[in-house]
Amino acid sequence: KISTMGNNPADNLRMLELIRRSEKPMVGICMGDVGTPTRILAGKFGAPFTYATFHHERVLAPGQLSFQQMNEIYHYDRINADTEVYGVVADPIGHTLSPLIHNTAFRHFDLNKVYVPFRVPREDLSRFIDLTGRLDIRGLSVTIPHKEEVVKKLTEADAAVAGIGSANTVVFDGKKRLGYNTDYRAAMESLEAALGGRDEALQKLRGKTALVLGAGGLGKAVAYGLIRRGMNVVVADGDSQQALLLAKRFDCRSIEWSLRQSLSPDLLFNCTPIGMHPNVDETPFEKHILRPTTIVFDAVYNPENTLLVKEARGRNCLTITGVEMFVRQACRQIKLFTGRDGPADLMRETIRRAIGAAKY
């Protein structure tokens, strides 16, 4: 057994390839949350076993997963040399529930695939993408803070990525790196479903004012979609320069974050992590400004009923939660990863059960 601290994603590859080359049975682990993939993928590279703790509240080493997580989420006992690797790339990574619902979908279809959390610091993204082939990674979900930077590493991109300037999905096909933006379509589909369908939604949204909170990768995708549906979009972000750049790109307005509540929008769309677990007592917008006719869409999915959503319902607003958008974008990713439609009802049930069990 060899254990080292994982300082960057390349350390994981070195450890896993060391396992593969070893003449004697070897267990190799990179500790820390950067090194968690070595624990999950050890069997694929030839380790006879790996290490887990008996309970997630009794972690014995940094980055260690529980026996239950290894079996029920990652299905470690089914991982072998032929297992195809997918994953989510982010920093931080601990908040994501993407491995839970993607691995649920893979098991539903009885596919020899595993979906792994990769913590990749911003400065390591380019090198990580270059190493994906050696890790046998076939596809990635991309989230904070990499949605915009990853576009530079793509060889091809769909029209949405080209228009938005950010990608949340990468599929690897030989030397090709194909980029997609499932956030955009999932957000618009969720909004249209809540308003009675695409045609009715277009009638209700056209010419109205939307306030988009957050000018990152998700904010860009949402602003792009709302402008295409005829809305007058105003963007606010804690980084005023980022909001200005988004407004310039899409020819819309931006306002200072401190002035966001001077507006009374027809649609309020929160694309920030404000209100996400564990900071469940925070809200990005004061309830007294909300009108009963305001549509409130919160992209935060954990918890589903954020403080913003609760207060909006208290004002008789139509609300749309992040769970619906999260499931829809994940279903689109499953389609890209497997060629099959994602099992939406199963994925929705799985995510709600997981966040409902959380202790707030």
Tab-separated table of C-alpha atoms in Angstrom:
chain	number	residue	atom	x	y	z
A	1	LYS	CA	0.000	0.000	0.000
A	2	ILE	CA	1.188	3.503	-0.857
A	3	SER	CA	-0.584	6.649	0.346
A	4	THR	CA	0.375	10.199	-0.556
A	5	MET	CA	-1.408	13.541	-0.466
A	6	GLY	CA	-3.036	14.480	-3.748
A	7	ASN	CA	-1.918	18.036	-4.478
A	8	ASN	CA	-3.227	18.279	-8.033
A	9	PRO	CA	-5.191	16.061	-10.457
A	10	ALA	CA	-2.026	14.836	-12.171
A	11	ASP	CA	-1.039	13.125	-8.911
A	12	ASN	CA	-4.079	10.867	-9.301
A	13	LEU	CA	-2.941	9.715	-12.723
A	14	ARG	CA	0.580	9.014	-11.487
A	15	MET	CA	-0.773	6.904	-8.622
A	16	LEU	CA	-3.233	4.962	-10.768
A	17	GLU	CA	-0.619	4.245	-13.433
A	18	LEU	CA	1.767	3.105	-10.694
A	19	ILE	CA	-0.881	0.569	-9.611
A	20	ARG	CA	-1.240	-0.633	-13.186
A	21	ARG	CA	2.540	-1.056	-13.681
A	22	SER	CA	3.221	-2.734	-10.342
A	23	GLU	CA	4.533	-6.293	-10.623
A	24	LYS	CA	2.939	-7.164	-7.272
A	25	PRO	CA	-0.644	-6.467	-6.151
A	26	MET	CA	-0.708	-2.883	-4.974
A	27	VAL	CA	-3.172	-0.465	-3.398
A	28	GLY	CA	-2.341	3.162	-4.085
A	29	ILE	CA	-4.266	6.150	-2.706
A	30	CYS	CA	-3.988	9.910	-3.023
A	31	MET	CA	-5.468	11.486	0.084
A	32	GLY	CA	-7.520	14.670	0.219
A	33	ASP	CA	-10.584	15.553	-1.854
A	34	VAL	CA	-8.337	16.030	-4.896
A	35	GLY	CA	-7.346	12.380	-4.485
A	36	THR	CA	-10.822	10.878	-4.020
A	37	PRO	CA	-10.899	9.535	-7.623
A	38	THR	CA	-7.999	7.178	-6.815
A	39	ARG	CA	-10.153	5.475	-4.203
A	40	ILE	CA	-13.023	4.959	-6.657
A	41	LEU	CA	-10.937	4.001	-9.705
A	42	ALA	CA	-8.356	1.802	-7.954
A	43	GLY	CA	-10.061	-1.387	-9.110
A	44	LYS	CA	-10.138	-0.253	-12.734
A	45	PHE	CA	-6.347	0.130	-12.674
A	46	GLY	CA	-5.739	-3.250	-11.009
A	47	ALA	CA	-5.751	-2.713	-7.229
A	48	PRO	CA	-7.068	-5.794	-5.381
A	49	PHE	CA	-9.097	-3.597	-3.020
A	50	THR	CA	-9.451	-0.045	-1.770
A	51	TYR	CA	-10.170	1.651	1.551
A	52	ALA	CA	-13.387	3.119	2.916
A	53	THR	CA	-14.676	4.128	6.324
A	54	PHE	CA	-17.608	2.327	7.896
A	55	HIS	CA	-19.667	5.545	8.215
A	56	HIS	CA	-19.522	8.927	6.457
A	57	GLU	CA	-19.380	10.709	9.820
A	58	ARG	CA	-16.290	8.718	10.844
A	59	VAL	CA	-13.841	9.633	8.083
A	60	LEU	CA	-10.407	8.305	9.056
A	61	ALA	CA	-8.408	10.005	6.282
A	62	PRO	CA	-9.036	13.101	4.151
A	63	GLY	CA	-10.968	12.333	0.969
A	64	GLN	CA	-12.146	8.970	2.230
A	65	LEU	CA	-15.617	7.768	1.289
A	66	SER	CA	-17.864	5.568	3.386
A	67	PHE	CA	-18.503	1.893	2.678
A	68	GLN	CA	-22.114	2.806	1.910
A	69	GLN	CA	-21.115	5.524	-0.577
A	70	MET	CA	-18.642	3.244	-2.331
A	71	ASN	CA	-21.279	0.549	-2.759
A	72	GLU	CA	-24.550	2.430	-3.198
A	73	ILE	CA	-23.348	5.448	-5.205
A	74	TYR	CA	-20.220	4.241	-7.033
A	75	HIS	CA	-20.918	0.456	-7.087
A	76	TYR	CA	-17.230	-0.201	-6.506
A	77	ASP	CA	-17.622	-3.972	-6.659
A	78	ARG	CA	-18.692	-3.669	-10.334
A	79	ILE	CA	-15.778	-1.493	-11.466
A	80	ASN	CA	-13.232	-3.294	-13.634
A	81	ALA	CA	-10.684	-2.591	-16.342
A	82	ASP	CA	-13.444	-2.117	-18.936
A	83	THR	CA	-15.468	0.394	-16.910
A	84	GLU	CA	-15.899	3.697	-18.750
A	85	VAL	CA	-15.246	6.792	-16.660
A	86	TYR	CA	-17.367	9.936	-16.529
A	87	GLY	CA	-17.404	12.655	-13.943
A	88	VAL	CA	-17.987	16.174	-12.746
A	89	VAL	CA	-15.151	18.694	-12.623
A	90	ALA	CA	-15.447	21.539	-10.125
A	91	ASP	CA	-13.761	23.408	-7.281
A	92	PRO	CA	-15.070	23.007	-4.642
A	93	ILE	CA	-16.547	19.572	-5.268
A	94	GLY	CA	-18.082	18.486	-1.964
A	95	HIS	CA	-21.503	20.071	-2.568
A	96	THR	CA	-22.328	18.263	-5.804
A	97	LEU	CA	-24.939	15.511	-5.998
A	98	SER	CA	-24.215	14.812	-9.662
A	99	PRO	CA	-22.445	11.472	-8.933
A	100	LEU	CA	-25.562	10.252	-7.149
A	101	ILE	CA	-28.023	10.825	-9.999
A	102	HIS	CA	-25.684	9.974	-12.885
A	103	ASN	CA	-24.594	6.689	-11.310
A	104	THR	CA	-28.261	5.961	-10.572
A	105	ALA	CA	-28.981	6.355	-14.290
A	106	PHE	CA	-26.016	4.164	-15.277
A	107	ARG	CA	-27.238	1.381	-12.953
A	108	HIS	CA	-30.788	1.784	-14.227
A	109	PHE	CA	-29.521	0.959	-17.717
A	110	ASP	CA	-27.066	-1.683	-16.375
A	111	LEU	CA	-24.104	0.052	-18.036
A	112	ASN	CA	-20.465	-0.544	-17.145
A	113	LYS	CA	-19.843	3.125	-16.424
A	114	VAL	CA	-18.947	5.105	-13.298
A	115	TYR	CA	-19.319	8.833	-12.633
A	116	VAL	CA	-16.619	10.313	-10.397
A	117	PRO	CA	-16.158	13.687	-8.638
A	118	PHE	CA	-12.953	15.421	-9.796
A	119	ARG	CA	-11.867	18.402	-7.742
A	120	VAL	CA	-9.797	20.471	-10.170
A	121	PRO	CA	-8.499	23.881	-9.080
A	122	ARG	CA	-8.847	26.635	-11.661
A	123	GLU	CA	-5.137	26.667	-12.494
A	124	ASP	CA	-5.128	22.892	-13.189
A	125	LEU	CA	-8.061	22.664	-15.598
A	126	SER	CA	-6.095	22.795	-18.855
A	127	ARG	CA	-3.683	20.071	-17.784
A	128	PHE	CA	-6.506	17.912	-16.430
A	129	ILE	CA	-8.353	18.036	-19.762
A	130	ASP	CA	-5.144	16.998	-21.517
A	131	LEU	CA	-4.881	13.933	-19.223
A	132	THR	CA	-8.452	12.687	-19.624
A	133	GLY	CA	-7.535	10.085	-22.247
A	134	ARG	CA	-5.076	8.362	-19.921
A	135	LEU	CA	-7.774	8.178	-17.249
A	136	ASP	CA	-10.223	6.712	-19.810
A	137	ILE	CA	-12.634	9.595	-19.211
A	138	ARG	CA	-15.405	9.578	-21.833
A	139	GLY	CA	-17.435	12.573	-20.676
A	140	LEU	CA	-17.517	15.353	-18.101
A	141	SER	CA	-20.046	17.605	-16.456
A	142	VAL	CA	-18.449	21.007	-15.913
A	143	THR	CA	-19.425	23.414	-13.161
A	144	ILE	CA	-18.064	26.273	-11.022
A	145	PRO	CA	-15.548	27.750	-11.786
A	146	HIS	CA	-14.755	26.082	-15.132
A	147	LYS	CA	-17.744	26.576	-17.473
A	148	GLU	CA	-16.177	29.451	-19.385
A	149	GLU	CA	-12.531	28.411	-19.274
A	150	VAL	CA	-13.245	24.902	-20.576
A	151	VAL	CA	-14.463	26.373	-23.890
A	152	LYS	CA	-10.815	27.061	-24.772
A	153	LYS	CA	-10.087	23.314	-24.662
A	154	LEU	CA	-12.885	22.241	-27.008
A	155	THR	CA	-12.322	21.114	-30.596
A	156	GLU	CA	-16.026	21.431	-31.455
A	157	ALA	CA	-18.998	23.114	-29.778
A	158	ASP	CA	-22.735	23.259	-30.358
A	159	ALA	CA	-24.492	26.498	-31.276
A	160	ALA	CA	-25.503	27.202	-27.681
A	161	VAL	CA	-21.898	27.059	-26.447
A	162	ALA	CA	-20.813	29.365	-29.266
A	163	GLY	CA	-23.581	31.830	-28.448
A	164	ILE	CA	-23.265	31.716	-24.669
A	165	GLY	CA	-19.512	31.384	-24.276
A	166	SER	CA	-19.721	28.627	-21.669
A	167	ALA	CA	-20.112	24.851	-21.634
A	168	ASN	CA	-21.282	22.501	-18.908
A	169	THR	CA	-20.758	19.227	-20.765
A	170	VAL	CA	-17.784	17.758	-22.631
A	171	VAL	CA	-17.848	14.488	-24.565
A	172	PHE	CA	-14.546	12.913	-25.604
A	173	ASP	CA	-14.605	11.089	-28.945
A	174	GLY	CA	-11.092	10.037	-29.884
A	175	LYS	CA	-9.141	13.266	-30.182
A	176	LYS	CA	-12.321	15.335	-30.371
A	177	ARG	CA	-13.568	17.337	-27.383
A	178	LEU	CA	-17.197	18.141	-28.030
A	179	GLY	CA	-18.790	20.886	-25.932
A	180	TYR	CA	-22.466	21.332	-25.068
A	181	ASN	CA	-24.561	23.579	-22.828
A	182	THR	CA	-27.415	21.635	-21.255
A	183	ASP	CA	-27.977	24.385	-18.645
A	184	TYR	CA	-29.509	26.683	-21.247
A	185	ARG	CA	-32.022	24.197	-22.555
A	186	ALA	CA	-32.883	22.815	-19.108
A	187	ALA	CA	-33.525	26.298	-17.716
A	188	MET	CA	-35.762	27.295	-20.601
A	189	GLU	CA	-37.639	23.974	-20.622
A	190	SER	CA	-38.297	24.280	-16.866
A	191	LEU	CA	-39.573	27.834	-17.273
A	192	GLU	CA	-41.760	26.959	-20.252
A	193	ALA	CA	-43.249	23.926	-18.493
A	194	ALA	CA	-44.214	26.064	-15.488
A	195	LEU	CA	-45.919	28.590	-17.790
A	196	GLY	CA	-48.018	26.073	-19.676
A	197	GLY	CA	-45.795	25.198	-22.606
A	198	ARG	CA	-43.479	26.899	-25.061
A	199	ASP	CA	-46.049	28.918	-27.018
A	200	GLU	CA	-47.841	30.205	-23.946
A	201	ALA	CA	-44.532	30.994	-22.245
A	202	LEU	CA	-43.372	33.050	-25.222
A	203	GLN	CA	-46.555	35.121	-25.053
A	204	LYS	CA	-46.173	35.700	-21.305
A	205	LEU	CA	-42.449	36.529	-21.387
A	206	ARG	CA	-42.060	38.648	-24.514
A	207	GLY	CA	-41.440	42.307	-23.661
A	208	LYS	CA	-41.262	41.672	-19.901
A	209	THR	CA	-38.300	42.427	-17.628
A	210	ALA	CA	-36.084	39.695	-16.192
A	211	LEU	CA	-33.518	40.261	-13.456
A	212	VAL	CA	-30.753	37.654	-13.613
A	213	LEU	CA	-28.663	37.390	-10.451
A	214	GLY	CA	-25.196	36.069	-11.246
A	215	ALA	CA	-23.088	36.604	-14.363
A	216	GLY	CA	-21.086	33.378	-14.358
A	217	GLY	CA	-21.524	30.418	-16.675
A	218	LEU	CA	-25.109	29.723	-15.607
A	219	GLY	CA	-26.050	33.411	-15.657
A	220	LYS	CA	-24.783	33.628	-19.223
A	221	ALA	CA	-26.834	30.613	-20.295
A	222	VAL	CA	-29.999	31.969	-18.685
A	223	ALA	CA	-29.562	35.507	-20.063
A	224	TYR	CA	-28.967	34.055	-23.549
A	225	GLY	CA	-32.164	32.010	-23.356
A	226	LEU	CA	-34.351	34.799	-21.976
A	227	ILE	CA	-33.163	37.317	-24.580
A	228	ARG	CA	-33.966	34.811	-27.324
A	229	ARG	CA	-37.481	34.691	-25.885
A	230	GLY	CA	-37.918	38.444	-26.169
A	231	MET	CA	-37.333	39.483	-22.576
A	232	ASN	CA	-35.608	42.667	-21.443
A	233	VAL	CA	-32.763	41.256	-19.364
A	234	VAL	CA	-30.977	43.075	-16.541
A	235	VAL	CA	-27.955	41.382	-14.922
A	236	ALA	CA	-26.481	41.944	-11.457
A	237	ASP	CA	-23.407	40.277	-9.986
A	238	GLY	CA	-21.178	40.854	-6.971
A	239	ASP	CA	-18.414	41.357	-9.536
A	240	SER	CA	-19.730	44.392	-11.419
A	241	GLN	CA	-17.137	43.987	-14.172
A	242	GLN	CA	-18.368	40.481	-14.900
A	243	ALA	CA	-21.951	41.769	-15.134
A	244	LEU	CA	-20.816	44.540	-17.501
A	245	LEU	CA	-19.070	42.028	-19.759
A	246	LEU	CA	-22.157	39.821	-19.901
A	247	ALA	CA	-24.358	42.827	-20.700
A	248	LYS	CA	-22.000	43.891	-23.471
A	249	ARG	CA	-21.902	40.385	-24.954
A	250	PHE	CA	-25.697	40.089	-25.132
A	251	ASP	CA	-26.551	43.763	-25.611
A	252	CYS	CA	-28.593	43.958	-22.421
A	253	ARG	CA	-28.412	46.005	-19.202
A	254	SER	CA	-26.418	45.520	-16.025
A	255	ILE	CA	-26.785	47.155	-12.629
A	256	GLU	CA	-24.653	47.238	-9.509
A	257	TRP	CA	-25.303	44.399	-7.107
A	258	SER	CA	-26.244	46.900	-4.383
A	259	LEU	CA	-28.976	48.310	-6.650
A	260	ARG	CA	-30.548	44.985	-7.668
A	261	GLN	CA	-33.512	45.513	-5.358
A	262	SER	CA	-34.345	48.854	-6.967
A	263	LEU	CA	-35.999	46.806	-9.724
A	264	SER	CA	-39.370	45.092	-9.563
A	265	PRO	CA	-38.910	42.468	-12.278
A	266	ASP	CA	-41.507	40.264	-13.921
A	267	LEU	CA	-39.054	37.344	-13.654
A	268	LEU	CA	-36.377	36.946	-10.995
A	269	PHE	CA	-33.812	34.239	-11.824
A	270	ASN	CA	-31.203	33.414	-9.174
A	271	CYS	CA	-28.042	31.977	-10.747
A	272	THR	CA	-25.879	32.496	-7.650
A	273	PRO	CA	-25.183	29.937	-4.883
A	274	ILE	CA	-26.801	32.221	-2.280
A	275	GLY	CA	-29.143	30.094	-0.185
A	276	MET	CA	-27.350	26.817	-0.935
A	277	HIS	CA	-26.778	24.338	1.881
A	278	PRO	CA	-25.404	24.960	4.472
A	279	ASN	CA	-26.197	28.702	4.165
A	280	VAL	CA	-29.924	28.099	4.053
A	281	ASP	CA	-30.857	31.295	5.941
A	282	GLU	CA	-29.561	33.530	3.150
A	283	THR	CA	-31.501	34.989	0.239
A	284	PRO	CA	-30.315	37.097	-2.717
A	285	PHE	CA	-33.491	39.209	-2.836
A	286	GLU	CA	-35.724	40.764	-0.186
A	287	LYS	CA	-39.255	39.401	-0.089
A	288	HIS	CA	-41.051	42.760	0.269
A	289	ILE	CA	-40.036	43.717	-3.283
A	290	LEU	CA	-41.673	40.646	-4.812
A	291	ARG	CA	-45.119	41.129	-6.364
A	292	PRO	CA	-47.691	38.315	-6.651
A	293	THR	CA	-47.236	38.469	-10.424
A	294	THR	CA	-43.454	37.959	-10.197
A	295	ILE	CA	-42.105	34.631	-11.420
A	296	VAL	CA	-39.259	33.433	-9.178
A	297	PHE	CA	-36.806	30.805	-10.454
A	298	ASP	CA	-34.056	29.690	-8.062
A	299	ALA	CA	-31.371	27.497	-9.643
A	300	VAL	CA	-30.170	26.306	-6.213
A	301	TYR	CA	-31.300	22.688	-5.795
A	302	ASN	CA	-30.022	21.881	-2.295
A	303	PRO	CA	-32.271	22.637	-0.514
A	304	GLU	CA	-35.062	22.594	-3.055
A	305	ASN	CA	-37.182	24.972	-0.990
A	306	THR	CA	-34.657	27.758	-0.456
A	307	LEU	CA	-35.479	30.805	1.625
A	308	LEU	CA	-36.029	32.728	-1.612
A	309	VAL	CA	-38.537	30.122	-2.814
A	310	LYS	CA	-40.335	30.003	0.540
A	311	GLU	CA	-40.653	33.768	0.756
A	312	ALA	CA	-41.762	34.017	-2.867
A	313	ARG	CA	-44.523	31.483	-2.233
A	314	GLY	CA	-45.529	33.522	0.786
A	315	ARG	CA	-46.032	36.452	-1.601
A	316	ASN	CA	-48.138	34.232	-3.929
A	317	CYS	CA	-45.479	34.220	-6.650
A	318	LEU	CA	-45.166	31.425	-9.181
A	319	THR	CA	-41.969	29.584	-8.180
A	320	ILE	CA	-39.682	27.172	-10.023
A	321	THR	CA	-37.056	25.261	-8.057
A	322	GLY	CA	-33.559	24.207	-8.984
A	323	VAL	CA	-34.379	20.497	-8.750
A	324	GLU	CA	-36.375	20.598	-11.973
A	325	MET	CA	-33.580	22.329	-13.865
A	326	PHE	CA	-30.907	20.088	-12.315
A	327	VAL	CA	-32.731	16.921	-13.380
A	328	ARG	CA	-33.466	18.206	-16.886
A	329	GLN	CA	-29.850	19.191	-17.567
A	330	ALA	CA	-28.614	15.883	-16.145
A	331	CYS	CA	-31.035	13.954	-18.377
A	332	ARG	CA	-29.602	15.773	-21.388
A	333	GLN	CA	-26.098	14.849	-20.246
A	334	ILE	CA	-27.104	11.200	-19.859
A	335	LYS	CA	-28.370	11.324	-23.449
A	336	LEU	CA	-24.996	12.660	-24.592
A	337	PHE	CA	-23.088	10.094	-22.504
A	338	THR	CA	-25.159	6.991	-23.326
A	339	GLY	CA	-27.416	7.750	-26.289
A	340	ARG	CA	-30.432	7.027	-24.068
A	341	ASP	CA	-32.995	9.369	-22.554
A	342	GLY	CA	-32.255	9.963	-18.888
A	343	PRO	CA	-34.758	8.348	-16.466
A	344	ALA	CA	-36.146	11.695	-15.282
A	345	ASP	CA	-38.637	10.401	-12.728
A	346	LEU	CA	-36.058	8.126	-11.105
A	347	MET	CA	-33.425	10.875	-11.045
A	348	ARG	CA	-35.910	13.378	-9.612
A	349	GLU	CA	-36.967	10.931	-6.906
A	350	THR	CA	-33.326	10.148	-6.079
A	351	ILE	CA	-32.278	13.776	-5.701
A	352	ARG	CA	-35.304	14.695	-3.599
A	353	ARG	CA	-34.728	11.740	-1.312
A	354	ALA	CA	-31.081	12.731	-0.880
A	355	ILE	CA	-31.662	16.402	-0.072
A	356	GLY	CA	-34.728	15.593	2.017
A	357	ALA	CA	-32.562	13.471	4.305
A	358	ALA	CA	-30.098	16.338	4.874
A	359	LYS	CA	-30.064	17.941	8.298
A	360	TYR	CA	-30.381	21.697	8.031
